[in-house]
Short mmCIF file of C-alpha atoms and ligand atoms in Angstrom, two decimals:
data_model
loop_
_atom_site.label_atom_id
_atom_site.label_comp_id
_atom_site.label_asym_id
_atom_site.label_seq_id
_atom_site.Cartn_x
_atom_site.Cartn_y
_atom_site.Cartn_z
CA UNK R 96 0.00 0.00 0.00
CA UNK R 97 1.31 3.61 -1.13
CA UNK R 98 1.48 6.22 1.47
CA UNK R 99 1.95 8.83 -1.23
CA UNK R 100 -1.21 8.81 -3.89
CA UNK R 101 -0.41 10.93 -6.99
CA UNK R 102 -2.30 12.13 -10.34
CA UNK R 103 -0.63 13.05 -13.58
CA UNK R 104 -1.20 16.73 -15.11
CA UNK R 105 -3.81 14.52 -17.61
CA UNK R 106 -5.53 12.76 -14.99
CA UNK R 107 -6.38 16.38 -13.61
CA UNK R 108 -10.59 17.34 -13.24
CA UNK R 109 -11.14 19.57 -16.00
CA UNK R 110 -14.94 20.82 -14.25
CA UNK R 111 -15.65 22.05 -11.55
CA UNK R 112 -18.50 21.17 -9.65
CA UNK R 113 -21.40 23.67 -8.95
CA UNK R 114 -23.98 21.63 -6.48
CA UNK R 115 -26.53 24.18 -6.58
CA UNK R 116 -28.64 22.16 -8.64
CA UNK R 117 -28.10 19.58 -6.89
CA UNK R 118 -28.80 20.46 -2.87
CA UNK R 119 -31.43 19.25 -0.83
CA UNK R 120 -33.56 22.35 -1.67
CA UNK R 121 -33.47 25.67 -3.40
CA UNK R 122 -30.42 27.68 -2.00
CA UNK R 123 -32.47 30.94 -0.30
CA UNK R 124 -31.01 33.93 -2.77
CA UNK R 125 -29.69 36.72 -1.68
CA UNK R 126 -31.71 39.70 -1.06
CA UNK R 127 -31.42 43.60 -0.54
CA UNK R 128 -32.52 45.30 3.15
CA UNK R 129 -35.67 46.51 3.45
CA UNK R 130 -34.03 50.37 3.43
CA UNK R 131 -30.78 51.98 1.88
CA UNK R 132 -29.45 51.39 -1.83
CA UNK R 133 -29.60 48.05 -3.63
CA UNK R 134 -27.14 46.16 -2.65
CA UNK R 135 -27.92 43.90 -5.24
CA UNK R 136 -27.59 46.78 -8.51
CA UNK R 137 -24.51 47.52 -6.84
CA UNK R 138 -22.69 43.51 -7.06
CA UNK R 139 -22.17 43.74 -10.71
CA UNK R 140 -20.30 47.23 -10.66
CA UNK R 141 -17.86 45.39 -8.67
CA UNK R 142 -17.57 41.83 -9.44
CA UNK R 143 -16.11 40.07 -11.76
CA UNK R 144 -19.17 39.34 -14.81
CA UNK R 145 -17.79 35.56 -15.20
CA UNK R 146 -18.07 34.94 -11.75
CA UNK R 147 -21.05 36.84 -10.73
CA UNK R 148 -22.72 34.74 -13.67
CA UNK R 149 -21.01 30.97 -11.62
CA UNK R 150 -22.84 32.54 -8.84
CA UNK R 151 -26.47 31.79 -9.74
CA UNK R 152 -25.46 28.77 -12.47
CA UNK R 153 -27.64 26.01 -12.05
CA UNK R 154 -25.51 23.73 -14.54
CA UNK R 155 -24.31 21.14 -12.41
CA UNK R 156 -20.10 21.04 -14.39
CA UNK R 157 -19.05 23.98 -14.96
CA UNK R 158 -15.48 23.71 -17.38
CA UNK R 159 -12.29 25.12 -16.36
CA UNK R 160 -11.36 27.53 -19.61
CA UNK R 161 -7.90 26.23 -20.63
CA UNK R 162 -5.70 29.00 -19.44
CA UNK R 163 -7.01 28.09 -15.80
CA UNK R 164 -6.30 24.57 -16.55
CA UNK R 165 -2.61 25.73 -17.43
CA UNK R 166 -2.27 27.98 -14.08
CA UNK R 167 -3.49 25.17 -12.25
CA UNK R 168 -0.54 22.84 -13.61
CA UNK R 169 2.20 25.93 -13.08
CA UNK R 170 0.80 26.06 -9.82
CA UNK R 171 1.30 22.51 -8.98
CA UNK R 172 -1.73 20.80 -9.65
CA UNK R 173 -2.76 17.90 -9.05
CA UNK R 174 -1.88 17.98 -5.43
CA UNK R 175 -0.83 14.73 -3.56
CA UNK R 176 -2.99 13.09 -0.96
CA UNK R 177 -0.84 11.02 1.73
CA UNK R 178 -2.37 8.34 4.20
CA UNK R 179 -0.67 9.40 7.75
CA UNK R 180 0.56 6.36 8.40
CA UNK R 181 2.98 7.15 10.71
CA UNK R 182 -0.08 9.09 12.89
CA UNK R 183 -1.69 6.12 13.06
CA UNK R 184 1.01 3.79 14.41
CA UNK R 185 1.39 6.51 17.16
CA UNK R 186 -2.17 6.81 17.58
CA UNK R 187 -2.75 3.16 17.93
CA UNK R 188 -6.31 3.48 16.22
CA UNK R 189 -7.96 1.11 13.87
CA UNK R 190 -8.69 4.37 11.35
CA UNK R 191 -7.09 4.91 8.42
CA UNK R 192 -6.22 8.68 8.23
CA UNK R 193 -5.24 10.43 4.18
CA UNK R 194 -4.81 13.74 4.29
CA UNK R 195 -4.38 16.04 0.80
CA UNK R 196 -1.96 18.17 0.51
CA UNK R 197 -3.45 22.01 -0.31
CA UNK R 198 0.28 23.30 1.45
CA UNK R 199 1.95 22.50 -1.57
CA UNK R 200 1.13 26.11 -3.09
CA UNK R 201 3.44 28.21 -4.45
CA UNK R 202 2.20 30.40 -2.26
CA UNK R 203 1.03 28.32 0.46
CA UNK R 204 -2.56 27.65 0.17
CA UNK R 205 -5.72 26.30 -1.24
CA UNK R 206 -6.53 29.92 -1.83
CA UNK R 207 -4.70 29.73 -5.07
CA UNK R 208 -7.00 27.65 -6.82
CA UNK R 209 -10.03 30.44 -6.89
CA UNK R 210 -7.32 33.55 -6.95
CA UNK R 211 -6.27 31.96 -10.37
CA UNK R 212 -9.74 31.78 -11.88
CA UNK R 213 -10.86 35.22 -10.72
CA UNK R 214 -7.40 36.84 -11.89
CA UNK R 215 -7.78 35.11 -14.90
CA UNK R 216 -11.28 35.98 -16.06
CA UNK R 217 -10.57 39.39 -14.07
CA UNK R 218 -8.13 39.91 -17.26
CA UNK R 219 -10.45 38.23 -19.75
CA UNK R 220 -12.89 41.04 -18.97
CA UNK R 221 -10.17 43.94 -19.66
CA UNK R 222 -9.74 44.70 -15.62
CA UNK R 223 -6.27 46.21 -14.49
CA UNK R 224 -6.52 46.08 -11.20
CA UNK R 225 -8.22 43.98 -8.24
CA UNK R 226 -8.89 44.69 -4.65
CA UNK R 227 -9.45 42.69 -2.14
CA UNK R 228 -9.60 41.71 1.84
CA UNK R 229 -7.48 38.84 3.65
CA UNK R 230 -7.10 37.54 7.03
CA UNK R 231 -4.52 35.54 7.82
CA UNK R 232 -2.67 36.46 4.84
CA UNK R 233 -2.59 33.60 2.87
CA UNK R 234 -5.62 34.77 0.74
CA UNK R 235 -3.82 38.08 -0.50
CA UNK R 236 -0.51 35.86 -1.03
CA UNK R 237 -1.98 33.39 -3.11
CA UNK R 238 -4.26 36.60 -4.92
CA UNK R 239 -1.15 39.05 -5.16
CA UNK R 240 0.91 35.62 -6.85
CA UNK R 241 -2.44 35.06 -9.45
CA UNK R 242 -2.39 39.10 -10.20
CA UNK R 243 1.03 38.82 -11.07
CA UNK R 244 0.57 35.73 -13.36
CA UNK R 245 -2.23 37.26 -15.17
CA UNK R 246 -0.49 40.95 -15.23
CA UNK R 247 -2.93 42.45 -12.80
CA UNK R 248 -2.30 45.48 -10.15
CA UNK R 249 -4.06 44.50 -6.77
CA UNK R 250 -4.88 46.10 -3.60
CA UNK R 251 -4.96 44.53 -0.29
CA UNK R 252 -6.95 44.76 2.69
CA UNK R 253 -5.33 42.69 5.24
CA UNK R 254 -6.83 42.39 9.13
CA UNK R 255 -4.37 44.69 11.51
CA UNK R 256 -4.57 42.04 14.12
CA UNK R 257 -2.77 39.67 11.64
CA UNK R 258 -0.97 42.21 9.29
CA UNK R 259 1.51 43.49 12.62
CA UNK R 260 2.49 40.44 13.02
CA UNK R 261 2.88 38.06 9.61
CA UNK R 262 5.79 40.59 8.72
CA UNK R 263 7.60 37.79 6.27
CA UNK R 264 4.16 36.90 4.80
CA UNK R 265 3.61 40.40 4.10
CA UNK R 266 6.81 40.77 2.41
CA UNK R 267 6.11 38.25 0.14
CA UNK R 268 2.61 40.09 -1.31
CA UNK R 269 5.34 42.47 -1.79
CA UNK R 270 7.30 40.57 -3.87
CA UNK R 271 4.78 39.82 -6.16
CA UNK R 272 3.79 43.58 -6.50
CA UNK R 273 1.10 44.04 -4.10
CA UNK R 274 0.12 47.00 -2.36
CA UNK R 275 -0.83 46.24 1.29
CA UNK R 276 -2.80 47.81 3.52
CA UNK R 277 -3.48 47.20 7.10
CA UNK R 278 -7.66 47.31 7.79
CA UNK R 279 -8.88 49.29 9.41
CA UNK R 280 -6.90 51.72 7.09
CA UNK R 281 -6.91 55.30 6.10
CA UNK R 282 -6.57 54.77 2.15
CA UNK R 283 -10.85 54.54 2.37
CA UNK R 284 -13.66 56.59 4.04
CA UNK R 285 -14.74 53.79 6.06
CA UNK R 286 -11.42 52.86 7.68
CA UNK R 287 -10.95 56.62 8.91
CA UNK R 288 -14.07 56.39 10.27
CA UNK R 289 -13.39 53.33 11.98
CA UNK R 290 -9.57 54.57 13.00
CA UNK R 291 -10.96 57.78 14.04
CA UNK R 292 -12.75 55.79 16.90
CA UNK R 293 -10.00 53.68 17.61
CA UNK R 294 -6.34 54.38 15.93
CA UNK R 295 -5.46 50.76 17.00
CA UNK R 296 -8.53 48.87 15.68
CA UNK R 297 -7.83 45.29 15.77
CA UNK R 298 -10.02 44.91 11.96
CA UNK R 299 -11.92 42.11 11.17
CA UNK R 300 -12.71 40.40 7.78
CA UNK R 301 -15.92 42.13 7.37
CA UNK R 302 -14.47 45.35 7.95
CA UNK R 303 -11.45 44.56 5.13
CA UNK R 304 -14.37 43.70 3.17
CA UNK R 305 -15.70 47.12 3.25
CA UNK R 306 -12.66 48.63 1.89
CA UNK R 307 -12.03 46.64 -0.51
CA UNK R 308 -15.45 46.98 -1.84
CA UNK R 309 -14.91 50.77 -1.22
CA UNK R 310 -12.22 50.97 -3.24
CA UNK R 311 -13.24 48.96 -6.26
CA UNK R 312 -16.56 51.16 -6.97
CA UNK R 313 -14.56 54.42 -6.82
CA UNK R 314 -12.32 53.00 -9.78
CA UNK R 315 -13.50 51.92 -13.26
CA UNK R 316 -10.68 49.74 -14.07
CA UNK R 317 -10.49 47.57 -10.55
CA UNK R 318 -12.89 44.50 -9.86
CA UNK R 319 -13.10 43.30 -6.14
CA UNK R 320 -12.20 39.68 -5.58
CA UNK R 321 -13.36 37.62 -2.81
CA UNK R 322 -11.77 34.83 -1.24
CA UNK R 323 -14.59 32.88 0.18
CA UNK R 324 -18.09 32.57 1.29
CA UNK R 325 -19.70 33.21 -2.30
CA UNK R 326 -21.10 30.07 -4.49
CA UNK R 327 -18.64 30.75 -7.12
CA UNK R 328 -15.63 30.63 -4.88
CA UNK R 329 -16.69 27.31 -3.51
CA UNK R 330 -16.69 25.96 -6.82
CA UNK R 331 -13.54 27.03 -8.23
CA UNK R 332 -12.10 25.15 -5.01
CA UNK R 333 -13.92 21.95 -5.76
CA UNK R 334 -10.68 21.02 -8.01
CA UNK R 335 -9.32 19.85 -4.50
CA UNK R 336 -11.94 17.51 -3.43
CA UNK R 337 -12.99 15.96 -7.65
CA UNK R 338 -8.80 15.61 -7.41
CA UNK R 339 -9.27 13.39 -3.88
CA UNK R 340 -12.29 11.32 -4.81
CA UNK R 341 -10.17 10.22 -8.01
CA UNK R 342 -7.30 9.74 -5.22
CA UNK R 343 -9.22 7.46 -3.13
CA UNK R 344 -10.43 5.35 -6.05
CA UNK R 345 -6.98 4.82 -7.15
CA UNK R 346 -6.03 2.80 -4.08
CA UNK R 347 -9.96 1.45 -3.48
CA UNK R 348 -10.88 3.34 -0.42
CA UNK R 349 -14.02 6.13 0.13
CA UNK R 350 -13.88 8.36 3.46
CA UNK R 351 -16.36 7.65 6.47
CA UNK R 352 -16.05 11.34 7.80
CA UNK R 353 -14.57 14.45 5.69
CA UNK R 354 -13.25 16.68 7.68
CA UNK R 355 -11.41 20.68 7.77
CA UNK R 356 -11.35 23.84 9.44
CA UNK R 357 -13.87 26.19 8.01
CA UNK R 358 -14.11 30.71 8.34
CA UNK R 359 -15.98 31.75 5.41
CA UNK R 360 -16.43 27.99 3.97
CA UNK R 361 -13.94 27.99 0.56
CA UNK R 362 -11.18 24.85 2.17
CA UNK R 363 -14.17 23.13 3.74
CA UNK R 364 -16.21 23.54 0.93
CA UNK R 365 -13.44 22.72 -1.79
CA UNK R 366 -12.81 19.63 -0.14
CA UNK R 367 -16.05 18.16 0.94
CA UNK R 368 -18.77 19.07 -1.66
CA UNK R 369 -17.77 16.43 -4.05
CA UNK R 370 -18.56 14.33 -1.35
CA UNK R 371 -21.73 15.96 -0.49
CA UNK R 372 -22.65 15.15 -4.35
CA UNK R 373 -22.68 11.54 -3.15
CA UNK R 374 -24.19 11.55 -0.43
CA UNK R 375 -27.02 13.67 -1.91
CA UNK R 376 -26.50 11.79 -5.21
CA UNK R 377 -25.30 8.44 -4.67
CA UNK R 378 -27.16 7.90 -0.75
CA UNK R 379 -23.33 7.57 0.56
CA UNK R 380 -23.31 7.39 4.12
CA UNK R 381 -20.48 10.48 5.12
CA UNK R 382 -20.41 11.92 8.07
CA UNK R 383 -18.93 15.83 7.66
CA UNK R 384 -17.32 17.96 10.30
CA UNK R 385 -16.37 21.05 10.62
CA UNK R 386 -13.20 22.14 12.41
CA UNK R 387 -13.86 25.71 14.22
CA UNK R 388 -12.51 28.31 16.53
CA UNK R 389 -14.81 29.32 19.80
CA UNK R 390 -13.59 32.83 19.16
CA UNK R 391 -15.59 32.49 15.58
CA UNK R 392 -18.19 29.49 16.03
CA UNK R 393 -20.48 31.08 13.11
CA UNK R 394 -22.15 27.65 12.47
CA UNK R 395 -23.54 27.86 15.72
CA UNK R 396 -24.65 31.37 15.22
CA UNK R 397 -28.32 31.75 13.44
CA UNK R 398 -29.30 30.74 10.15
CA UNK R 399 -30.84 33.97 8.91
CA UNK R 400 -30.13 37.38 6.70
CA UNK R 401 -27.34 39.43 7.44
CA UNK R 402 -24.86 41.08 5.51
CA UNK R 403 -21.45 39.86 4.51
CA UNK R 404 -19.23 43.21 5.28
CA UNK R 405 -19.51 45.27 8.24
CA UNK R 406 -20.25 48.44 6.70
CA UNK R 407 -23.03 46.88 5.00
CA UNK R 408 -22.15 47.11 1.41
CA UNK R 409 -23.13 43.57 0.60
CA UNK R 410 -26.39 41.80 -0.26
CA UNK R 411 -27.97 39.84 2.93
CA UNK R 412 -27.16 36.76 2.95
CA UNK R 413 -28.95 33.44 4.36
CA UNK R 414 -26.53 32.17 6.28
CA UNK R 415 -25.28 30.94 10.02
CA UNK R 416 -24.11 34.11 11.14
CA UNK R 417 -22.57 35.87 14.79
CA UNK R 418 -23.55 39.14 13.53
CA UNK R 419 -21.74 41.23 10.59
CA UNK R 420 -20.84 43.45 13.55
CA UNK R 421 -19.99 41.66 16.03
CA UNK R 422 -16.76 41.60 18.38
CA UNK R 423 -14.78 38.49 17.68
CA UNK R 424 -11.47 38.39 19.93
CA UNK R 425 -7.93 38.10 17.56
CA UNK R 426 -6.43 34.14 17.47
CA UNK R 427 -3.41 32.66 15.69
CA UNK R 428 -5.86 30.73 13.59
CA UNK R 429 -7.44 34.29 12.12
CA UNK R 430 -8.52 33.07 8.89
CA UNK R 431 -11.23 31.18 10.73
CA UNK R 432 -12.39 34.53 12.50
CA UNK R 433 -15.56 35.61 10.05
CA UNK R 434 -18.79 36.08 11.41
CA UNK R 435 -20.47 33.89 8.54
CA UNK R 436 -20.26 30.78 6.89
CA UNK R 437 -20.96 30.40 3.25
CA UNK R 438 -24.79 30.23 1.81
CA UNK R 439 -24.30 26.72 0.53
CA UNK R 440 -22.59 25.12 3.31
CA UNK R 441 -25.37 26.90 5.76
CA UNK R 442 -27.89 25.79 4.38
CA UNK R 443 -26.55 21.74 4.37
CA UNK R 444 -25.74 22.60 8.36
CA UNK R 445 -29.18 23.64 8.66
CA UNK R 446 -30.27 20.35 6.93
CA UNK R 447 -28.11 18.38 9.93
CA UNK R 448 -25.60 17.39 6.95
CA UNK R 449 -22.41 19.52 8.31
CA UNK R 450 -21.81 18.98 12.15
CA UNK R 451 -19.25 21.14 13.74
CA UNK R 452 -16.68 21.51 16.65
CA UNK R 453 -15.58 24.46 18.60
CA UNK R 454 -11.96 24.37 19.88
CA UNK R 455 -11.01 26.79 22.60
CA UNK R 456 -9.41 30.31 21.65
CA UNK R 457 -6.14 29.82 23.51
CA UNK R 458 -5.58 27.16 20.61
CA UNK R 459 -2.98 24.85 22.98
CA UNK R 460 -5.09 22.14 22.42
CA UNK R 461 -5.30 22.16 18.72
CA UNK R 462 -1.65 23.51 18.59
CA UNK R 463 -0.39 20.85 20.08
CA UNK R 464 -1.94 18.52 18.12
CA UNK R 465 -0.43 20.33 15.03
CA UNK R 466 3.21 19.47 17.16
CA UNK R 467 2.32 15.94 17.05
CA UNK R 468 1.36 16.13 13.27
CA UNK R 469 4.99 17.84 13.23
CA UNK R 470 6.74 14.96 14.51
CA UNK R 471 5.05 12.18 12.75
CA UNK R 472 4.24 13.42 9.39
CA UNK R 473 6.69 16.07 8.86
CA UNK R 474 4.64 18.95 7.32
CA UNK R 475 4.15 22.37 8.81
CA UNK R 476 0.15 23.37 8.85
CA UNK R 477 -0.63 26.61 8.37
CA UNK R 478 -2.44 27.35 12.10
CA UNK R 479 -6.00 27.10 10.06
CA UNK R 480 -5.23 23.48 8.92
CA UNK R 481 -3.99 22.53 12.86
CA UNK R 482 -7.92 22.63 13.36
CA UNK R 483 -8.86 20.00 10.69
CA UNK R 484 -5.61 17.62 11.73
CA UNK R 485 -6.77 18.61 15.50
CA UNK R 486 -10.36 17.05 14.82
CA UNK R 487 -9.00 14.19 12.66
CA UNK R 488 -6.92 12.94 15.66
CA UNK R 489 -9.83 13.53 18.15
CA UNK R 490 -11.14 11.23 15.79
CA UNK R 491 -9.42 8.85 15.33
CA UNK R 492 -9.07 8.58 19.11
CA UNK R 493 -12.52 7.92 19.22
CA UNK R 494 -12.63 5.12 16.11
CA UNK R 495 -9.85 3.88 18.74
CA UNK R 496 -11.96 3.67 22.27
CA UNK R 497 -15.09 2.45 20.00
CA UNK R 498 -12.04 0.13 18.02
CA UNK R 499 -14.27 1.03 14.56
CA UNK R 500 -12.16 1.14 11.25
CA UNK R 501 -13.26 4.01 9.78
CA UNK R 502 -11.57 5.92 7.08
CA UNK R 503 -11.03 9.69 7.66
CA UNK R 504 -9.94 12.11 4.88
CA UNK R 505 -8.93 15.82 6.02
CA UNK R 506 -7.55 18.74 3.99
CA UNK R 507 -4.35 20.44 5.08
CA UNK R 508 -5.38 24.03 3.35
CA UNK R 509 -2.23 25.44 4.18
CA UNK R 510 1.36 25.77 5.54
CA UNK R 511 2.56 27.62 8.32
CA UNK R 512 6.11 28.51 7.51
CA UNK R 513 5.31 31.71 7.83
CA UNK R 514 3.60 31.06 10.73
CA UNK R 515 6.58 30.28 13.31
CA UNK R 516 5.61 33.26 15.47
CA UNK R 517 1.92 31.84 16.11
CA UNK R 518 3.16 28.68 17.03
CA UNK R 519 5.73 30.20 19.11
CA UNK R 520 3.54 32.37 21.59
CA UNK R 521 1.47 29.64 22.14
CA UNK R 522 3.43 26.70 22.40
CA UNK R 523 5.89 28.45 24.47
CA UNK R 524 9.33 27.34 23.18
C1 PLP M 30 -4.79 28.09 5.32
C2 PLP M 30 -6.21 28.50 5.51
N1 PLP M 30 -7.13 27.55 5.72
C3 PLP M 30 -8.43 27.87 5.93
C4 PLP M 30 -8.84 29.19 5.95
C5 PLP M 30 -10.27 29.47 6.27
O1 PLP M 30 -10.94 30.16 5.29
P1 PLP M 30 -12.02 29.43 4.38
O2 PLP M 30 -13.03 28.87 5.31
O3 PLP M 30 -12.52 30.44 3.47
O4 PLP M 30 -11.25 28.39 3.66
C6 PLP M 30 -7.92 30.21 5.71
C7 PLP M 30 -8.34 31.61 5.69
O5 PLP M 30 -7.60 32.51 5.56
C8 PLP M 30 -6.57 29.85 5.49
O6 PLP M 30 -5.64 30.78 5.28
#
């Protein structure tokens, strides 16, 4: 038995998946506030046409225009998916544990595999530059590296609380050309405002949001791109999971439980919604988890309309939400701190298809679970993708005390190599 599990360039999907069409029923649209602007008039004045059309598509395969195809392969598609052997020695469980391998980006991430697509149809449609918002940084990394590919200026709007201290990852949007911005910032109206109250503002997504958004419909020539939450996004990431099912067949094994860390929804969504097309589909019995922060639990917030950004720019939404205003408290793990999860994966939670887990904010526990991933498998997670290899162990642990033989497949969205300092401050060495 292999422990690595590899695809040729050929073998590579060459659709992406939409699953609109095919979810359990219709996905609630999204909608404009009773008072104010539309916030509907105003998506296509700032998003990309191609993708705003993916948005609503109801075809079910949606094809990946050649010159995506090629990024994908310069980028290092396919990606390998490993069985953690060596985990489950240590672990002394009766699972079987594969893991794929979304760290081998150039620039780090799964985020690269939507960045591409938007840049690409961003320059289709004559755009020269993009804005956009990131978190922990790898979004605007992986966005700033797909700008540069498809000759493309781009603006980022990256969270203070994580911009201060990713100084290296920062470089690097740099070094492809990025400008960079810490949110809240005073390059828009909104971030004085915000700054004016408090020079120090930690930011949030939502807020980054805002500027971005800002800044694209005060410019003719810039698009804004998003990195996850919206239908389209979702699908451009479903290249990760169509590439694991093929995986999986290759050495005659299907997961029992999909599991990885989820924010906005684009790694968990990426990875299991090919899956979800067979248990919807095909009847398959999967069980899907989850992996969350307690700072940012937003699939235990309410399923309802709210808005996206916090200045309110966006459409409403149906979605789990905190609040698009609420006070979420900074972790090492920011990528995960958004106040909603994505339409499509909301509405399977609120069909009791997605369960979730809430892991505490101080993030020893799932950071020292990453340690142990360290030492056994060798590969640095980004601190995002310690929470899906945190509830993989957990369990395994429990296929171990119930001694079932259950196969568990996890995504590892990211590496944290630029990461040292999280891991530092927490783990303490
Ligand atoms: C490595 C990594 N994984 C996961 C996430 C969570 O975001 P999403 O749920 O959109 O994938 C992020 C967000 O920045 C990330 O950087």
């Amino acid at each position: 038995m292999h422990t690595e599990i590899v695809l040729l360039p050929d073998e590579m999907p060459r659709k992406w998946y939409n699953i609109i069409p095919d979810l359990p029923e219709q996905l609630p649209p999204p909608k404009d506030p009773e008072r104010g602007e539309s916030r509907l008039d105003f998506l296509p004045k700032v998003l990309i046409g191609e993708c705003l059309k993916q948005e609503m598509s109801q075809e079910r395969w949606i094809d990946i225009p050649e010159g995506v195809l090629q990024l994908y392969e310069q980028a290092g598609r396919p990606r390998q998916l490993f069985r953690a052997r060596r985990l489950e020695e240590y672990l002394k469980t009766p699972a079987r544990l594969y893991y794929k391998a979304e760290f081998y980006s150039p620039t780090g991430s799964h985020k690269v595999n939507t960045a591409l697509a938007q840049a690409y149809y961003a320059r289709e449609a004559g755009y020269e530059r993009l804005t956009t918002e990131t978190g922990a940084g790898q979004w605007g990394t992986a966005l700033a590296y797909a700008s540069r590919l498809c000759d493309l200026d781009l603006t980022i709007y990256w969270v203070r609380a994580v911009h201060n201290w990713k100084k290296d990852r920062r470089a690097l949007m740099r070094m492809y050309g990025a400008d960079v911005y810490a949110s809240p910032s005073d390059h828009t109206e909104f971030g004085k405002t915000l700054l004016k109250e408090d020079p120090n503002h930690d930011g949030s997504l939502g807020i980054a949001i805002s500027e971005g958004l800002e800044d694209a419909a005060g410019d003719d020539t810039a698009a804004y791109s998003l990195g996850s939450v919206l239908n389209h996004v979702l699908m451009h990431q479903t290249i990760i999971g169509l590439e694991t099912k093929k995986q999986f067949e290759l050495v005659d094994e299907y997961p029992d439980i999909v599991i990885s860390c989820l924010g906005g929804g684009s790694n968990f969504g990426g990875f299991a919604i090919p899956f979800y097309h067979d248990l919807l589909i095909e009847k398959k019995d999967i069980r899907f988890i989850a992996a969350q922060s307690e700072a940012a639990p937003n699939l235990q917030g309410e399923y309802r309309y709210d808005f996206a950004d916090h200045a309110e720019m966006t459409p409403l939404l149906k979605m789990y939400t905190l609040g698009h205003q609420v006070k979420m408290v900074p972790i090492r793990g920011d990528g995960l701190r958004y106040h909603g999860c994505s339409p499509i994966l909301s509405l399977l939670r609120h069909k009791g298809l997605l369960d979730t887990i809430a892991y505490p904010p101080d993030e020893k526990y799932v950071f020292e679970k990453a340690q142990l991933f360290v030492q056994k498998e060798g590969f640095l997670p980004a601190p995002e993708s310690a929470y899906s290899i945190c509830c993989a162990i957990d369990e395994a642990l429990e296929c171990k005390r119930k001694n079932e033989e259950k196969v568990i497949a996890f995504n590892i969205s990211g590496h944290g190599l630029l990461d040292m300092e999280g891991y530092e401050a927490v783990l303490k060495f």
